[in-house]
């Protein structure tokens, strides 16, 4: 997959540049130690035909918080960064796209001069990141990082080596994606997505603490409240998850994507008549700013 070509424009430190002409200091700490912060955001063409970045403010608030959590100076103005995202889309003639802000550092970050943090914003066209099919998921042999060893609520680049290891393991074993548990053996999340399950007409999801507090997760919770679907945040094990009526992952890149099975075992309800499918359609309507008619979706 090629993320850019000779015409691609990106934003770096206040300037718009050709991606092929942009450079990075090879001695920087971000490259050597993974001391960088990123976001993943999507822009949609709404029902009215406008290009709209979904929850841009929430993503940039988290971008700032992620930097602060790892003591990386944040000399940026989020309104300016959001305007830069729209400009990058425009300069690249993109409507529906995935937007990737990255804050990164030169050598000697211990100096902590605010002017030393660099920022990059690029965008590319990206379809469903986990595909459209139902996912065959494997319980990973890797755990999510221990919150006592890391600021797990920060989208720090280095943390994602854990995600890569888990996804690679799942794919090498013939699955589509991994499921990671926390250090206590409770279900946490996917390598790049939060998890929900349905049981007896109710939706469950792990509470904050050992997960990335996803913006899509927050949207799904809002949708449950709006649609009158009972929701509970609680800790649970893989054994409990295997008794679910349906399971889904959600994230900016993945959107809402249902599961076929966990470790080869399927779920009680067909996806087509699950609350997961209902929430998938409600999510799509929300990002496209369309009306959503619950009555039009069959739920068993
Ligand atoms: N968990 C992890 C580990 C992630 O990387 C992501 C993607 N940012 C998510 C959950 C979902 O977060 P969001 O809905 O904000 O994209």
Short mmCIF file of N, CA and C and ligand atoms in Angstrom, two decimals, residues 38-41 59 62 98 100 129 144 152 155 159-160 162-163 180 189-195 211-219 250-255 283, ligand 1:
data_model
loop_
_atom_site.label_atom_id
_atom_site.label_comp_id
_atom_site.label_asym_id
_atom_site.label_seq_id
_atom_site.Cartn_x
_atom_site.Cartn_y
_atom_site.Cartn_z
N UNK A 38 0.60 10.14 18.27
CA UNK A 38 -0.18 10.28 17.04
C UNK A 38 -1.67 10.27 17.32
N UNK A 39 -2.43 10.66 16.30
CA UNK A 39 -3.88 10.54 16.31
C UNK A 39 -4.31 9.84 15.02
N UNK A 40 -5.51 9.33 15.02
CA UNK A 40 -6.12 8.75 13.82
C UNK A 40 -7.52 9.31 13.74
N UNK A 41 -7.81 10.02 12.66
CA UNK A 41 -9.06 10.79 12.54
C UNK A 41 -9.65 10.48 11.16
N UNK A 59 -10.50 14.61 19.01
CA UNK A 59 -9.22 13.98 18.64
C UNK A 59 -8.04 14.88 19.00
N UNK A 62 -7.40 14.94 22.68
CA UNK A 62 -6.66 13.74 23.11
C UNK A 62 -5.19 13.82 22.67
N UNK A 98 -8.44 9.33 5.87
CA UNK A 98 -7.93 9.09 7.21
C UNK A 98 -6.83 10.13 7.44
N UNK A 100 -3.74 11.70 9.81
CA UNK A 100 -2.77 11.24 10.80
C UNK A 100 -1.88 12.40 11.29
N UNK A 129 -10.51 -0.51 7.71
CA UNK A 129 -9.17 -0.97 8.08
C UNK A 129 -9.14 -2.44 8.46
N UNK A 144 -2.04 -6.41 27.12
CA UNK A 144 -1.86 -4.95 26.98
C UNK A 144 -0.81 -4.52 28.00
N UNK A 152 -0.80 4.44 29.60
CA UNK A 152 -1.52 3.71 28.54
C UNK A 152 -2.63 4.52 27.89
N UNK A 155 -1.70 8.08 23.30
CA UNK A 155 -1.44 7.39 22.03
C UNK A 155 0.02 7.61 21.63
N UNK A 159 4.17 2.52 22.12
CA UNK A 159 3.20 1.58 22.70
C UNK A 159 2.64 0.63 21.64
N UNK A 160 2.67 1.08 20.40
CA UNK A 160 2.03 0.32 19.32
C UNK A 160 2.86 -0.86 18.84
N UNK A 162 3.41 -3.23 20.81
CA UNK A 162 2.56 -4.25 21.43
C UNK A 162 1.40 -4.63 20.49
N UNK A 163 0.77 -3.62 19.89
CA UNK A 163 -0.33 -3.88 18.95
C UNK A 163 0.15 -4.66 17.73
N UNK A 180 -6.68 -8.60 23.09
CA UNK A 180 -5.70 -8.55 24.18
C UNK A 180 -6.38 -8.44 25.53
N UNK A 189 -8.91 -4.87 25.03
CA UNK A 189 -9.28 -4.26 23.75
C UNK A 189 -8.50 -4.92 22.63
N UNK A 190 -8.72 -4.44 21.41
CA UNK A 190 -7.96 -4.93 20.26
C UNK A 190 -6.69 -4.12 20.10
N UNK A 191 -5.86 -4.49 19.12
CA UNK A 191 -4.62 -3.75 18.88
C UNK A 191 -4.86 -2.29 18.50
N UNK A 192 -6.03 -2.00 17.90
CA UNK A 192 -6.33 -0.62 17.50
C UNK A 192 -7.81 -0.33 17.58
N UNK A 193 -8.51 -0.97 18.51
CA UNK A 193 -9.97 -0.80 18.59
C UNK A 193 -10.47 -1.20 19.97
N UNK A 194 -11.57 -0.59 20.40
CA UNK A 194 -12.23 -0.98 21.65
C UNK A 194 -13.28 -2.05 21.37
N UNK A 195 -13.70 -2.72 22.45
CA UNK A 195 -14.59 -3.88 22.31
C UNK A 195 -15.91 -3.69 23.06
N UNK A 211 -7.47 0.46 29.14
CA UNK A 211 -7.75 0.59 27.70
C UNK A 211 -7.46 2.01 27.23
N UNK A 212 -7.35 2.16 25.92
CA UNK A 212 -7.33 3.52 25.36
C UNK A 212 -8.78 4.01 25.35
N UNK A 213 -9.04 5.18 25.95
CA UNK A 213 -10.42 5.69 25.94
C UNK A 213 -10.78 6.19 24.54
N UNK A 214 -11.34 5.31 23.76
CA UNK A 214 -11.59 5.58 22.34
C UNK A 214 -12.69 6.61 22.13
N UNK A 215 -12.53 7.38 21.08
CA UNK A 215 -13.53 8.38 20.72
C UNK A 215 -14.72 7.68 20.06
N UNK A 216 -14.47 6.62 19.31
CA UNK A 216 -15.57 5.82 18.75
C UNK A 216 -16.33 5.12 19.87
N UNK A 217 -15.59 4.63 20.86
CA UNK A 217 -16.22 4.00 22.04
C UNK A 217 -17.20 4.99 22.68
N UNK A 218 -16.75 6.23 22.85
CA UNK A 218 -17.63 7.25 23.44
C UNK A 218 -18.86 7.48 22.56
N UNK A 219 -18.66 7.46 21.25
CA UNK A 219 -19.80 7.66 20.32
C UNK A 219 -20.78 6.50 20.43
N UNK A 250 -14.65 -1.43 17.76
CA UNK A 250 -14.92 -0.12 17.17
C UNK A 250 -13.71 0.79 17.35
N UNK A 251 -13.49 1.62 16.35
CA UNK A 251 -12.39 2.58 16.37
C UNK A 251 -12.53 3.48 15.16
N UNK A 252 -11.79 4.56 15.15
CA UNK A 252 -11.89 5.50 14.04
C UNK A 252 -11.60 4.82 12.71
N UNK A 253 -10.52 4.05 12.66
CA UNK A 253 -10.14 3.39 11.40
C UNK A 253 -11.09 2.23 11.09
N UNK A 254 -11.40 1.42 12.12
CA UNK A 254 -12.22 0.22 11.92
C UNK A 254 -13.71 0.53 11.83
N UNK A 255 -14.13 1.69 12.35
CA UNK A 255 -15.54 2.04 12.54
C UNK A 255 -16.17 0.96 13.45
N UNK A 283 -23.91 4.23 13.79
CA UNK A 283 -22.60 4.92 13.75
C UNK A 283 -22.36 5.52 12.37
N1 LIG B 1 -7.71 1.14 21.31
C1 LIG B 1 -6.51 1.29 20.73
C2 LIG B 1 -5.34 0.58 21.30
C3 LIG B 1 -6.39 2.12 19.60
O1 LIG B 1 -5.20 2.30 19.02
C4 LIG B 1 -7.52 2.77 19.07
C5 LIG B 1 -7.42 3.63 17.85
N2 LIG B 1 -7.05 4.94 18.18
C6 LIG B 1 -8.74 2.58 19.72
C7 LIG B 1 -8.80 1.76 20.84
C8 LIG B 1 -9.98 3.27 19.24
O2 LIG B 1 -9.87 4.64 19.48
P1 LIG B 1 -10.67 5.71 18.61
O3 LIG B 1 -12.08 5.27 18.60
O4 LIG B 1 -10.45 6.97 19.33
O5 LIG B 1 -10.09 5.68 17.25
#
